Amino acid sequence: TVESFVHSIHSRTLLACVKENNLITKKEIQEINNFFYKENEKYSKVQKKARNDFNKWFLINWKCNQFLLEKYGGNMVLSAFGFHQAAEAERKYLQKLQQEGKFKIYDKKLKKEFWQKLNKEKFGDGVVSEERGKEILDNPPWKK
């Protein structure tokens, strides 16, 4: 479905954004791990790996959305999972990549549906202004 394709592109966009712009440091990964771990609880190796993977994904999401919002601007949306997404900025970023020939969808039907979905005025569960989005992303909970 187009939803699956959009989610796949979103994930790849986040990873490419982080990699291209060196957005995450080992110190930040440690900070977020320290924030989410409960000091008095013991974790198995599997639990630690799962938590570390989730925390890293959370940090990637946060930092990339912060970068995209700063660079491209626009409103943010609040997803069903409670994450803030710089959706307008991500759309602008993908349009830029498309113009540069770095992003192309070859299937005409999928391409049409993809851009229709990304160009909807309101998507997600709630819209957050650019100013509020920057305020949120500039103050991550693990830095307080």
PDB file of C-alpha atoms in Angstrom:
ATOM      1  CA  THR A   1       0.000   0.000   0.000  1.00  0.00           C
ATOM      2  CA  VAL A   2       0.996   3.611  -0.331  1.00  0.00           C
ATOM      3  CA  GLU A   3       1.036   3.952   3.478  1.00  0.00           C
ATOM      4  CA  SER A   4       3.682   1.241   3.756  1.00  0.00           C
ATOM      5  CA  PHE A   5       5.705   2.907   1.031  1.00  0.00           C
ATOM      6  CA  VAL A   6       5.460   6.309   2.748  1.00  0.00           C
ATOM      7  CA  HIS A   7       6.631   4.797   6.055  1.00  0.00           C
ATOM      8  CA  SER A   8       9.512   3.052   4.311  1.00  0.00           C
ATOM      9  CA  ILE A   9      10.610   6.296   2.624  1.00  0.00           C
ATOM     10  CA  HIS A  10      10.258   8.142   5.941  1.00  0.00           C
ATOM     11  CA  SER A  11      12.579   5.664   7.672  1.00  0.00           C
ATOM     12  CA  ARG A  12      15.139   5.834   4.883  1.00  0.00           C
ATOM     13  CA  THR A  13      14.963   9.636   4.873  1.00  0.00           C
ATOM     14  CA  LEU A  14      15.705   9.746   8.595  1.00  0.00           C
ATOM     15  CA  LEU A  15      18.693   7.435   8.284  1.00  0.00           C
ATOM     16  CA  ALA A  16      20.118   9.278   5.264  1.00  0.00           C
ATOM     17  CA  CYS A  17      19.603  12.638   6.957  1.00  0.00           C
ATOM     18  CA  VAL A  18      21.435  11.545  10.100  1.00  0.00           C
ATOM     19  CA  LYS A  19      24.276   9.930   8.168  1.00  0.00           C
ATOM     20  CA  GLU A  20      24.812  12.824   5.749  1.00  0.00           C
ATOM     21  CA  ASN A  21      24.813  15.450   8.477  1.00  0.00           C
ATOM     22  CA  ASN A  22      26.566  13.642  11.362  1.00  0.00           C
ATOM     23  CA  LEU A  23      23.668  14.450  13.678  1.00  0.00           C
ATOM     24  CA  ILE A  24      24.241  11.933  16.467  1.00  0.00           C
ATOM     25  CA  THR A  25      27.147  11.505  18.843  1.00  0.00           C
ATOM     26  CA  LYS A  26      27.961   8.567  21.119  1.00  0.00           C
ATOM     27  CA  LYS A  27      27.485  10.911  24.075  1.00  0.00           C
ATOM     28  CA  GLU A  28      23.889  11.601  23.009  1.00  0.00           C
ATOM     29  CA  ILE A  29      23.173   7.887  22.664  1.00  0.00           C
ATOM     30  CA  GLN A  30      24.484   7.382  26.196  1.00  0.00           C
ATOM     31  CA  GLU A  31      22.387  10.303  27.499  1.00  0.00           C
ATOM     32  CA  ILE A  32      19.180   8.931  26.034  1.00  0.00           C
ATOM     33  CA  ASN A  33      19.972   5.412  27.294  1.00  0.00           C
ATOM     34  CA  ASN A  34      20.566   6.797  30.783  1.00  0.00           C
ATOM     35  CA  PHE A  35      17.273   8.694  30.618  1.00  0.00           C
ATOM     36  CA  PHE A  36      15.179   5.676  29.643  1.00  0.00           C
ATOM     37  CA  TYR A  37      16.800   3.076  31.885  1.00  0.00           C
ATOM     38  CA  LYS A  38      15.572   2.596  35.430  1.00  0.00           C
ATOM     39  CA  GLU A  39      18.580   2.540  37.720  1.00  0.00           C
ATOM     40  CA  ASN A  40      17.424  -0.224  40.060  1.00  0.00           C
ATOM     41  CA  GLU A  41      16.262  -2.675  37.410  1.00  0.00           C
ATOM     42  CA  LYS A  42      18.351  -5.451  35.900  1.00  0.00           C
ATOM     43  CA  TYR A  43      18.098  -6.155  32.200  1.00  0.00           C
ATOM     44  CA  SER A  44      18.992  -9.235  30.183  1.00  0.00           C
ATOM     45  CA  LYS A  45      21.270  -8.845  27.146  1.00  0.00           C
ATOM     46  CA  VAL A  46      18.245  -9.144  24.858  1.00  0.00           C
ATOM     47  CA  GLN A  47      16.342  -6.482  26.796  1.00  0.00           C
ATOM     48  CA  LYS A  48      19.339  -4.136  26.754  1.00  0.00           C
ATOM     49  CA  LYS A  49      19.802  -4.584  23.001  1.00  0.00           C
ATOM     50  CA  ALA A  50      16.103  -3.965  22.337  1.00  0.00           C
ATOM     51  CA  ARG A  51      16.068  -0.867  24.554  1.00  0.00           C
ATOM     52  CA  ASN A  52      19.284   0.479  23.047  1.00  0.00           C
ATOM     53  CA  ASP A  53      17.943  -0.077  19.517  1.00  0.00           C
ATOM     54  CA  PHE A  54      14.683   1.697  20.363  1.00  0.00           C
ATOM     55  CA  ASN A  55      16.515   4.574  22.058  1.00  0.00           C
ATOM     56  CA  LYS A  56      18.804   4.977  19.068  1.00  0.00           C
ATOM     57  CA  TRP A  57      15.826   4.983  16.708  1.00  0.00           C
ATOM     58  CA  PHE A  58      14.092   7.562  18.936  1.00  0.00           C
ATOM     59  CA  LEU A  59      17.201   9.769  18.871  1.00  0.00           C
ATOM     60  CA  ILE A  60      17.560   9.428  15.084  1.00  0.00           C
ATOM     61  CA  ASN A  61      13.936  10.477  14.694  1.00  0.00           C
ATOM     62  CA  TRP A  62      14.345  13.428  17.040  1.00  0.00           C
ATOM     63  CA  LYS A  63      17.595  14.760  15.590  1.00  0.00           C
ATOM     64  CA  CYS A  64      16.561  14.388  11.957  1.00  0.00           C
ATOM     65  CA  ASN A  65      13.225  16.106  12.527  1.00  0.00           C
ATOM     66  CA  GLN A  66      15.057  18.895  14.342  1.00  0.00           C
ATOM     67  CA  PHE A  67      17.513  19.266  11.435  1.00  0.00           C
ATOM     68  CA  LEU A  68      14.801  19.195   8.748  1.00  0.00           C
ATOM     69  CA  LEU A  69      12.595  21.679  10.597  1.00  0.00           C
ATOM     70  CA  GLU A  70      15.513  24.075  11.022  1.00  0.00           C
ATOM     71  CA  LYS A  71      16.524  23.801   7.370  1.00  0.00           C
ATOM     72  CA  TYR A  72      13.138  23.661   5.607  1.00  0.00           C
ATOM     73  CA  GLY A  73      10.577  24.946   8.132  1.00  0.00           C
ATOM     74  CA  GLY A  74       6.861  24.226   8.205  1.00  0.00           C
ATOM     75  CA  ASN A  75       4.339  22.790  10.603  1.00  0.00           C
ATOM     76  CA  MET A  76       4.857  19.508  12.372  1.00  0.00           C
ATOM     77  CA  VAL A  77       2.411  16.709  13.020  1.00  0.00           C
ATOM     78  CA  LEU A  78       1.924  14.586  16.087  1.00  0.00           C
ATOM     79  CA  SER A  79       1.746  10.926  15.126  1.00  0.00           C
ATOM     80  CA  ALA A  80      -0.493   8.304  16.664  1.00  0.00           C
ATOM     81  CA  PHE A  81       2.572   7.120  18.607  1.00  0.00           C
ATOM     82  CA  GLY A  82       3.148  10.535  20.192  1.00  0.00           C
ATOM     83  CA  PHE A  83       6.163  11.471  18.086  1.00  0.00           C
ATOM     84  CA  HIS A  84       6.575  14.859  16.484  1.00  0.00           C
ATOM     85  CA  GLN A  85       7.335  14.699  12.772  1.00  0.00           C
ATOM     86  CA  ALA A  86       8.562  17.604  10.659  1.00  0.00           C
ATOM     87  CA  ALA A  87       6.293  16.419   7.858  1.00  0.00           C
ATOM     88  CA  GLU A  88       6.273  19.615   5.773  1.00  0.00           C
ATOM     89  CA  ALA A  89      10.053  19.903   6.028  1.00  0.00           C
ATOM     90  CA  GLU A  90      10.469  16.252   5.070  1.00  0.00           C
ATOM     91  CA  ARG A  91       8.213  16.755   2.040  1.00  0.00           C
ATOM     92  CA  LYS A  92      10.311  19.770   0.967  1.00  0.00           C
ATOM     93  CA  TYR A  93      13.497  17.746   1.463  1.00  0.00           C
ATOM     94  CA  LEU A  94      12.179  14.889  -0.691  1.00  0.00           C
ATOM     95  CA  GLN A  95      11.067  17.377  -3.376  1.00  0.00           C
ATOM     96  CA  LYS A  96      14.591  18.831  -3.387  1.00  0.00           C
ATOM     97  CA  LEU A  97      16.084  15.347  -3.754  1.00  0.00           C
ATOM     98  CA  GLN A  98      13.654  14.622  -6.573  1.00  0.00           C
ATOM     99  CA  GLN A  99      14.643  17.830  -8.410  1.00  0.00           C
ATOM    100  CA  GLU A 100      18.317  16.871  -8.017  1.00  0.00           C
ATOM    101  CA  GLY A 101      17.593  13.418  -9.449  1.00  0.00           C
ATOM    102  CA  LYS A 102      18.476  11.696  -6.153  1.00  0.00           C
ATOM    103  CA  PHE A 103      14.948  10.463  -5.426  1.00  0.00           C
ATOM    104  CA  LYS A 104      12.697   8.936  -8.041  1.00  0.00           C
ATOM    105  CA  ILE A 105       9.575   6.781  -7.968  1.00  0.00           C
ATOM    106  CA  TYR A 106       9.287   4.839 -11.194  1.00  0.00           C
ATOM    107  CA  ASP A 107       5.798   3.416 -10.742  1.00  0.00           C
ATOM    108  CA  LYS A 108       3.449   6.165 -12.001  1.00  0.00           C
ATOM    109  CA  LYS A 109       0.465   5.141  -9.878  1.00  0.00           C
ATOM    110  CA  LEU A 110       2.537   4.819  -6.713  1.00  0.00           C
ATOM    111  CA  LYS A 111       4.271   8.137  -7.458  1.00  0.00           C
ATOM    112  CA  LYS A 112       0.930   9.921  -7.803  1.00  0.00           C
ATOM    113  CA  GLU A 113      -0.477   8.394  -4.605  1.00  0.00           C
ATOM    114  CA  PHE A 114       2.756   9.055  -2.704  1.00  0.00           C
ATOM    115  CA  TRP A 115       2.840  12.777  -3.497  1.00  0.00           C
ATOM    116  CA  GLN A 116      -0.905  13.119  -2.924  1.00  0.00           C
ATOM    117  CA  LYS A 117      -0.471  11.650   0.555  1.00  0.00           C
ATOM    118  CA  LEU A 118       2.537  13.866   1.323  1.00  0.00           C
ATOM    119  CA  ASN A 119       0.824  17.002   0.006  1.00  0.00           C
ATOM    120  CA  LYS A 120      -2.316  16.698   2.117  1.00  0.00           C
ATOM    121  CA  GLU A 121      -2.800  19.850   4.170  1.00  0.00           C
ATOM    122  CA  LYS A 122      -3.544  17.987   7.402  1.00  0.00           C
ATOM    123  CA  PHE A 123      -2.240  14.582   8.235  1.00  0.00           C
ATOM    124  CA  GLY A 124      -1.299  12.868  11.463  1.00  0.00           C
ATOM    125  CA  ASP A 125      -3.272  13.286  14.649  1.00  0.00           C
ATOM    126  CA  GLY A 126      -2.538  16.932  15.323  1.00  0.00           C
ATOM    127  CA  VAL A 127      -0.711  19.867  13.811  1.00  0.00           C
ATOM    128  CA  VAL A 128       1.991  21.734  15.716  1.00  0.00           C
ATOM    129  CA  SER A 129       3.203  25.147  14.519  1.00  0.00           C
ATOM    130  CA  GLU A 130       6.784  25.543  13.349  1.00  0.00           C
ATOM    131  CA  GLU A 131       7.596  27.737  16.355  1.00  0.00           C
ATOM    132  CA  ARG A 132       6.163  25.230  18.828  1.00  0.00           C
ATOM    133  CA  GLY A 133       7.880  22.390  16.971  1.00  0.00           C
ATOM    134  CA  LYS A 134      11.264  24.086  17.296  1.00  0.00           C
ATOM    135  CA  GLU A 135      10.606  24.699  20.984  1.00  0.00           C
ATOM    136  CA  ILE A 136       9.782  21.013  21.506  1.00  0.00           C
ATOM    137  CA  LEU A 137      12.722  19.693  19.493  1.00  0.00           C
ATOM    138  CA  ASP A 138      15.209  22.101  21.064  1.00  0.00           C
ATOM    139  CA  ASN A 139      14.315  20.768  24.529  1.00  0.00           C
ATOM    140  CA  PRO A 140      14.493  16.971  24.497  1.00  0.00           C
ATOM    141  CA  PRO A 141      13.229  15.339  27.713  1.00  0.00           C
ATOM    142  CA  TRP A 142      16.527  13.519  28.339  1.00  0.00           C
ATOM    143  CA  LYS A 143      18.408  16.854  28.485  1.00  0.00           C
ATOM    144  CA  LYS A 144      16.328  18.316  31.327  1.00  0.00           C
TER     145      LYS A 144
END
